[in-house]
Amino acid sequence: MSPLDISPQRGDAGDGIGGRPPRIDGLAKIRGEAAYAMDQPVEGLAHAVLVTATIAAGWVRGIDRTAAEAAPGVLLVLTPGNTPPLHAASTWTGEAPPTSEYRPLEPEIRHVGQQIALVVAESLEQATEAATLLRVDYEAAPFLADFTVPDAGEGQDLPPLTIERGDADTALASADIRISAEYGTPREYNVPIEPHGLTARWDGDALTLWEPSQWLDGMARNYAEWFGIGFEQVRLISPYIGGGFGSKALALPHGAIAAQAARMLGRPVKLVLTRPQTFTAFGGRAATRQLLELGADADGHLLAIRHRGWQETSRNGLWVEPLNAATALMYEVPHLSSRQRVVPVNTVTPSAKRAPGENPSAFALECAMDELAYALGQDPLALRLRNEPGRDPHSGKLWSSRRMREAYAAGADSFGWARRNPTPGAMRDGPLRLGWGMAAGTYPVRRSAGEAMVRILADGGVEVASSTSDMGTGAYTILAQTAASVFGLPLARVRVTLGDSTLPRAPVSGGSQMAGLMTGAVDKAARAAREELIGLALNDPRSPLRGVANTLAVAEGRLIAPRGEAPPLPIAELLTAIGRDRVEALRDTLAENGLKPEDRYRAFTTVSTMRAPTDGEYSMHSWCAHFVELAVDEALGSVRLRRIVTAFDAGLLYNPRLAESQIKGGIVMGIGQALLEGGIVDRRHARVLNNNLADYLLPTHADIPPIEVISVGEPDPHASALGGKGVGELGIVGLAAAIANAVFHATGKRVRDLPITLADLC
Amino acid sequence: MPPTAHAAAPAAAPPAALPQGSPVPNRPITLFINGHDHVVMVEDRTTLLDALRERLHLTGTKKGCDQGQCGACTVHLDGQRVLACLTLARQAEGSAIATIEGLAGADGTLHAVQAAFLAEDAFQCGFCTPGQIMSAVACIREGHAGSEAEIREYMSGNLCRCGAYPHIVAAVQRAAAALPSEASS
């Protein structure tokens, strides 16, 4: 298929699924009316400030609270010495806790920035001042600053990530062309512009939390277990989330201590992390290192990959960033050996940042493919096409859909890749050297059950409700579109309520699974409500349509007899006639995911029932191809992006306008990863030095070039009920490699450690 | 405090300050916000941002960093964009303060910049959006919306982690075209 055959966008389907309406939550956001968690007015609020450890390892021998407690307005000072333990909670994967107690303020210190005290006062200013008055007596102990220090060692093997396919060592030894290189990524931070925080209020044994959440039911379970109360006694409210990117899915230590303070005080407590605290109160992406050896025959057919990965974790928690996630499935490779080790150091436990696993995996693999292309004297795109696998080389299953060739074709065509002079440094614009680089990316289709309520109202409008959340993904809008499609209604007649744990259940909005599973749940509930409505119209003795028609359709808020047996009947008139004020249906998709009703709680409050992309007949993934042009000023060592074209296959796009925005957002975050972002560890103290937004550099307006995104996806009926695949994480995967490859093309310098900075290019 | 107080203090000793832990007086001030006077109790150290958010419940203005680094708290003081987290509430006394809540017309009509943000999908999570919009209104008024490159430069104080930048630039261009009189003034 030539790129000309590919329609870059689905047709405009109006307000239904596949249409491009603007965000329905947009008006509230542009007016400043959208009430995020920290915006909620709560009567009688007290303000808390967190105090954190300034040493990397050791013990808090004692904290002198005298001055702080005497400071004006101070209500409560919690330290390890005066804070009773909570119950330990089971993990987000559903495993029982190893201990019975959980201490949100521990005397043992394992990383700089660990919370050691909480000061609560009448005002934020008072709490902030009083927090400076604590005198902490530490007993310091030796520490490991990061995984590059010699004492950190090689860490522990992660056997579940071992892959031995064929005989990689022998195949490498006999390969015509071999490359071997080591790639590194630093600690990266999620940095949503909304800092983490919460307001906690107790009413007897009932706990209400206003806290930004990518997973209301999972976090509510965690709080319930910490405080030994029922799940139904916790209400978590999070109608809007100021960005999360993986970091707002779990209940965190600062949430525990704030809720505990609220209970001890008998007053609502609001705690917002300071921006520096957001670098240590929860983890970002683990620092990683990968050693990759690729072997190919003289034509460029890959024969073998040998992959060794290392990543950081903390001294007291295991986070796994699967570094072979892309390595094992991007290309046709008969021989693959992959191992991964995890190195504990004195840092906060790393966690999920956009595309955990696939992101660093693709960075190394896609740079290595570029290196192999140059070693072979081949075009990097041609090399990829030569090794395009017909089925998943890891599981052996067929792809549910893999429109990678179409993505390469569409991206290359729009970018003009054919005009590229492959010689490094050969393309110039005056004194600047131009670099054209490309790379591929992928993200798996994860699936979980969802649940939704759809309610047809007396005025013919429709309500949709679920505890899922919208952190900018477009959940409000696409779920409204789903219902609008079923009822043939304009979007303005659909109201969507999300982000409240008392609503029907939803699993984590993470792993790019929300849109697929929640459109499926809403579609199912909407169809059920529609069937019930039609049943009432056909069968209720008071229905004007009873006995008039055998079947009915619903469109534009009216019941329509297919052969014109009766004039269209507005839903409102039917409901009045039959004495109902609503028709509603609550449906879940447990059965569609192989689950039973008794799995319901576990399915929505843990990830233990999340299905792998190869669970079933097919291997299911989204795909993308990035093409990047940049300019390097060699005198300054500066890199300026000029344009980016990304073509992607994420199946059907429920709302292409919003999906394109999200893909572009992933690309922008990838630009940061490639050129700007990285935690700088002061190894003398195991501190992240750049723990603020002036020193941890995020991309700004001035860093971002024109970005074109092209959807080449087709509906994938295996991936989800309505045919979409994951979008949220896809755009970032492979982008940093495309930039690194473009930098090589511009300069001949192969930079294998991110971020690529002036120091690498001068 | 007279402006010379700091300069007059000897280098070896910090200027006289209240001892730590001393009561800090709460005093009423009047802030003129979005065309209305608001009397609010603040301490001298209360920032304009905390006065708006915590004391007046005008929460459209967001706190992203509290260090003047992200732009989420951008408001206008006498028509100039300022960071509310780096402005003391008392500094804003006597000035006309404009926040996102006052941008639309009294009848609810959206400001051209607001309408353009909606049309261009210039936000995702929406948290930085009030600051982006307030910055964009000023950017156009300052005459710095002449080209994409100029808009990028003059909007770079406002971070967006969702990466809506290309759409924000498009929105500013669209609004600037709809506001010719402001752009040329």
mmCIF file of C-alpha atoms in Angstrom, chain A residues 121-279:
data_model
loop_
_atom_site.group_PDB
_atom_site.id
_atom_site.type_symbol
_atom_site.label_atom_id
_atom_site.label_comp_id
_atom_site.label_asym_id
_atom_site.label_seq_id
_atom_site.Cartn_x
_atom_site.Cartn_y
_atom_site.Cartn_z
ATOM 1 C CA ALA A 121 -1.591 24.630 61.524
ATOM 2 C CA GLU A 122 -4.500 26.970 60.998
ATOM 3 C CA SER A 123 -2.914 28.531 57.935
ATOM 4 C CA LEU A 124 -0.471 27.372 55.289
ATOM 5 C CA GLU A 125 1.890 30.188 56.222
ATOM 6 C CA GLN A 126 1.909 29.122 59.866
ATOM 7 C CA ALA A 127 2.490 25.472 59.028
ATOM 8 C CA THR A 128 5.281 26.381 56.619
ATOM 9 C CA GLU A 129 7.066 28.442 59.235
ATOM 10 C CA ALA A 130 6.597 25.935 62.032
ATOM 11 C CA ALA A 131 7.969 23.159 59.829
ATOM 12 C CA THR A 132 11.296 25.015 59.799
ATOM 13 C CA LEU A 133 11.413 24.948 63.600
ATOM 14 C CA LEU A 134 11.730 21.187 64.009
ATOM 15 C CA ARG A 135 15.141 20.062 65.202
ATOM 16 C CA VAL A 136 15.973 16.626 63.867
ATOM 17 C CA ASP A 137 18.688 14.488 65.426
ATOM 18 C CA TYR A 138 19.949 11.973 62.870
ATOM 19 C CA GLU A 139 22.240 9.009 63.090
ATOM 20 C CA ALA A 140 23.652 8.728 59.608
ATOM 21 C CA ALA A 141 24.556 5.416 57.984
ATOM 22 C CA PRO A 142 26.416 4.528 54.775
ATOM 23 C CA PHE A 143 24.387 4.805 51.592
ATOM 24 C CA LEU A 144 24.451 4.032 47.896
ATOM 25 C CA ALA A 145 23.859 7.241 45.976
ATOM 26 C CA ASP A 146 22.950 5.615 42.675
ATOM 27 C CA PHE A 147 23.634 2.499 40.642
ATOM 28 C CA THR A 148 26.855 3.836 39.170
ATOM 29 C CA VAL A 149 28.748 3.894 42.475
ATOM 30 C CA PRO A 150 31.064 0.876 42.758
ATOM 31 C CA ASP A 151 29.516 -0.430 45.971
ATOM 32 C CA ALA A 152 26.091 -0.678 44.335
ATOM 33 C CA GLY A 153 27.313 -3.784 42.552
ATOM 34 C CA GLU A 154 25.468 -5.648 39.849
ATOM 35 C CA GLY A 155 22.228 -6.035 41.789
ATOM 36 C CA GLN A 156 19.811 -8.912 41.679
ATOM 37 C CA ASP A 157 18.696 -10.949 38.721
ATOM 38 C CA LEU A 158 15.047 -10.683 37.670
ATOM 39 C CA PRO A 159 14.359 -14.220 36.388
ATOM 40 C CA PRO A 160 10.804 -13.476 35.171
ATOM 41 C CA LEU A 161 12.319 -11.130 32.583
ATOM 42 C CA THR A 162 14.820 -13.664 31.250
ATOM 43 C CA ILE A 163 14.299 -14.609 27.609
ATOM 44 C CA GLU A 164 16.364 -17.280 25.889
ATOM 45 C CA ARG A 165 15.143 -17.794 22.348
ATOM 46 C CA GLY A 166 17.428 -19.925 20.180
ATOM 47 C CA ASP A 167 21.167 -19.532 20.766
ATOM 48 C CA ALA A 168 22.089 -15.857 20.657
ATOM 49 C CA ASP A 169 25.785 -16.289 21.512
ATOM 50 C CA THR A 170 26.453 -18.717 18.688
ATOM 51 C CA ALA A 171 24.384 -16.726 16.215
ATOM 52 C CA LEU A 172 26.194 -13.518 17.134
ATOM 53 C CA ALA A 173 29.548 -15.195 16.692
ATOM 54 C CA SER A 174 28.663 -16.208 13.142
ATOM 55 C CA ALA A 175 26.924 -12.954 12.123
ATOM 56 C CA ASP A 176 28.424 -10.977 9.230
ATOM 57 C CA ILE A 177 27.815 -7.676 10.956
ATOM 58 C CA ARG A 178 27.741 -7.048 14.675
ATOM 59 C CA ILE A 179 27.266 -3.964 16.756
ATOM 60 C CA SER A 180 27.571 -3.681 20.493
ATOM 61 C CA ALA A 181 26.692 -0.601 22.495
ATOM 62 C CA GLU A 182 25.555 0.521 25.909
ATOM 63 C CA TYR A 183 22.662 2.930 26.400
ATOM 64 C CA GLY A 184 21.640 4.807 29.506
ATOM 65 C CA THR A 185 18.643 6.760 30.698
ATOM 66 C CA PRO A 186 18.672 8.835 33.878
ATOM 67 C CA ARG A 187 16.080 9.143 36.594
ATOM 68 C CA GLU A 188 13.170 10.859 34.922
ATOM 69 C CA TYR A 189 10.290 12.483 36.717
ATOM 70 C CA ASN A 190 6.614 12.608 35.801
ATOM 71 C CA VAL A 191 6.208 16.274 36.822
ATOM 72 C CA PRO A 192 2.510 16.854 36.334
ATOM 73 C CA ILE A 193 1.958 20.589 36.730
ATOM 74 C CA GLU A 194 -0.586 19.848 39.454
ATOM 75 C CA PRO A 195 1.507 18.773 42.448
ATOM 76 C CA HIS A 196 0.373 15.786 44.461
ATOM 77 C CA GLY A 197 -1.742 16.551 47.481
ATOM 78 C CA LEU A 198 -5.041 15.900 49.154
ATOM 79 C CA THR A 199 -7.672 17.081 51.548
ATOM 80 C CA ALA A 200 -8.809 14.416 54.006
ATOM 81 C CA ARG A 201 -11.926 14.665 56.138
ATOM 82 C CA TRP A 202 -13.329 12.197 58.628
ATOM 83 C CA ASP A 203 -17.007 11.952 59.511
ATOM 84 C CA GLY A 204 -16.967 9.317 62.223
ATOM 85 C CA ASP A 205 -15.397 6.265 60.615
ATOM 86 C CA ALA A 206 -16.051 7.527 57.110
ATOM 87 C CA LEU A 207 -13.146 9.078 55.230
ATOM 88 C CA THR A 208 -13.615 11.523 52.376
ATOM 89 C CA LEU A 209 -10.571 12.329 50.268
ATOM 90 C CA TRP A 210 -10.249 14.991 47.617
ATOM 91 C CA GLU A 211 -7.168 13.754 45.863
ATOM 92 C CA PRO A 212 -6.127 13.622 42.204
ATOM 93 C CA SER A 213 -6.368 10.003 41.187
ATOM 94 C CA GLN A 214 -5.787 7.849 38.133
ATOM 95 C CA TRP A 215 -7.403 5.002 40.037
ATOM 96 C CA LEU A 216 -10.136 5.888 42.494
ATOM 97 C CA ASP A 217 -11.119 2.357 43.436
ATOM 98 C CA GLY A 218 -7.543 1.179 43.923
ATOM 99 C CA MET A 219 -6.625 4.133 46.092
ATOM 100 C CA ALA A 220 -9.877 3.891 48.076
ATOM 101 C CA ARG A 221 -9.068 0.230 48.819
ATOM 102 C CA ASN A 222 -5.617 1.185 49.989
ATOM 103 C CA TYR A 223 -6.896 3.893 52.360
ATOM 104 C CA ALA A 224 -9.583 1.527 53.679
ATOM 105 C CA GLU A 225 -6.954 -1.083 54.494
ATOM 106 C CA TRP A 226 -4.586 1.433 56.092
ATOM 107 C CA PHE A 227 -7.282 2.686 58.430
ATOM 108 C CA GLY A 228 -9.062 -0.619 59.007
ATOM 109 C CA ILE A 229 -12.390 0.620 57.651
ATOM 110 C CA GLY A 230 -14.656 -0.719 54.939
ATOM 111 C CA PHE A 231 -14.066 0.069 51.291
ATOM 112 C CA GLU A 232 -17.498 1.695 51.160
ATOM 113 C CA GLN A 233 -16.504 3.992 54.028
ATOM 114 C CA VAL A 234 -13.901 5.675 51.872
ATOM 115 C CA ARG A 235 -15.040 8.195 49.319
ATOM 116 C CA LEU A 236 -12.388 9.504 46.971
ATOM 117 C CA ILE A 237 -13.311 12.474 44.809
ATOM 118 C CA SER A 238 -11.234 13.440 41.797
ATOM 119 C CA PRO A 239 -13.309 15.025 39.049
ATOM 120 C CA TYR A 240 -10.283 16.609 37.353
ATOM 121 C CA ILE A 241 -6.630 15.658 37.515
ATOM 122 C CA GLY A 242 -3.865 18.081 36.670
ATOM 123 C CA GLY A 243 -1.792 15.466 34.869
ATOM 124 C CA GLY A 244 -0.428 12.217 36.221
ATOM 125 C CA PHE A 245 1.508 10.300 33.564
ATOM 126 C CA GLY A 246 1.542 7.266 35.842
ATOM 127 C CA SER A 247 2.305 9.040 39.112
ATOM 128 C CA LYS A 248 -1.222 9.451 40.493
ATOM 129 C CA ALA A 249 -2.443 5.866 40.473
ATOM 130 C CA LEU A 250 -1.421 4.750 43.954
ATOM 131 C CA ALA A 251 -2.040 5.897 47.516
ATOM 132 C CA LEU A 252 1.251 7.350 48.737
ATOM 133 C CA PRO A 253 2.868 7.935 52.137
ATOM 134 C CA HIS A 254 1.944 11.622 52.221
ATOM 135 C CA GLY A 255 -1.694 10.633 51.776
ATOM 136 C CA ALA A 256 -1.480 8.273 54.713
ATOM 137 C CA ILE A 257 -0.032 10.836 57.090
ATOM 138 C CA ALA A 258 -2.428 13.597 56.017
ATOM 139 C CA ALA A 259 -5.445 11.340 56.538
ATOM 140 C CA GLN A 260 -4.030 10.203 59.859
ATOM 141 C CA ALA A 261 -3.537 13.796 60.978
ATOM 142 C CA ALA A 262 -7.121 14.599 60.022
ATOM 143 C CA ARG A 263 -8.350 11.713 62.138
ATOM 144 C CA MET A 264 -6.188 12.646 65.109
ATOM 145 C CA LEU A 265 -7.216 16.307 64.912
ATOM 146 C CA GLY A 266 -10.856 15.736 64.162
ATOM 147 C CA ARG A 267 -10.552 18.348 61.427
ATOM 148 C CA PRO A 268 -10.134 18.229 57.661
ATOM 149 C CA VAL A 269 -6.476 18.485 56.703
ATOM 150 C CA LYS A 270 -5.077 19.705 53.402
ATOM 151 C CA LEU A 271 -1.557 18.722 52.411
ATOM 152 C CA VAL A 272 0.043 19.719 49.127
ATOM 153 C CA LEU A 273 3.585 18.629 48.377
ATOM 154 C CA THR A 274 5.994 21.423 47.607
ATOM 155 C CA ARG A 275 7.455 21.184 44.136
ATOM 156 C CA PRO A 276 10.838 19.948 45.456
ATOM 157 C CA GLN A 277 9.023 17.308 47.512
ATOM 158 C CA THR A 278 7.422 15.941 44.343
ATOM 159 C CA PHE A 279 10.865 14.632 43.384
#
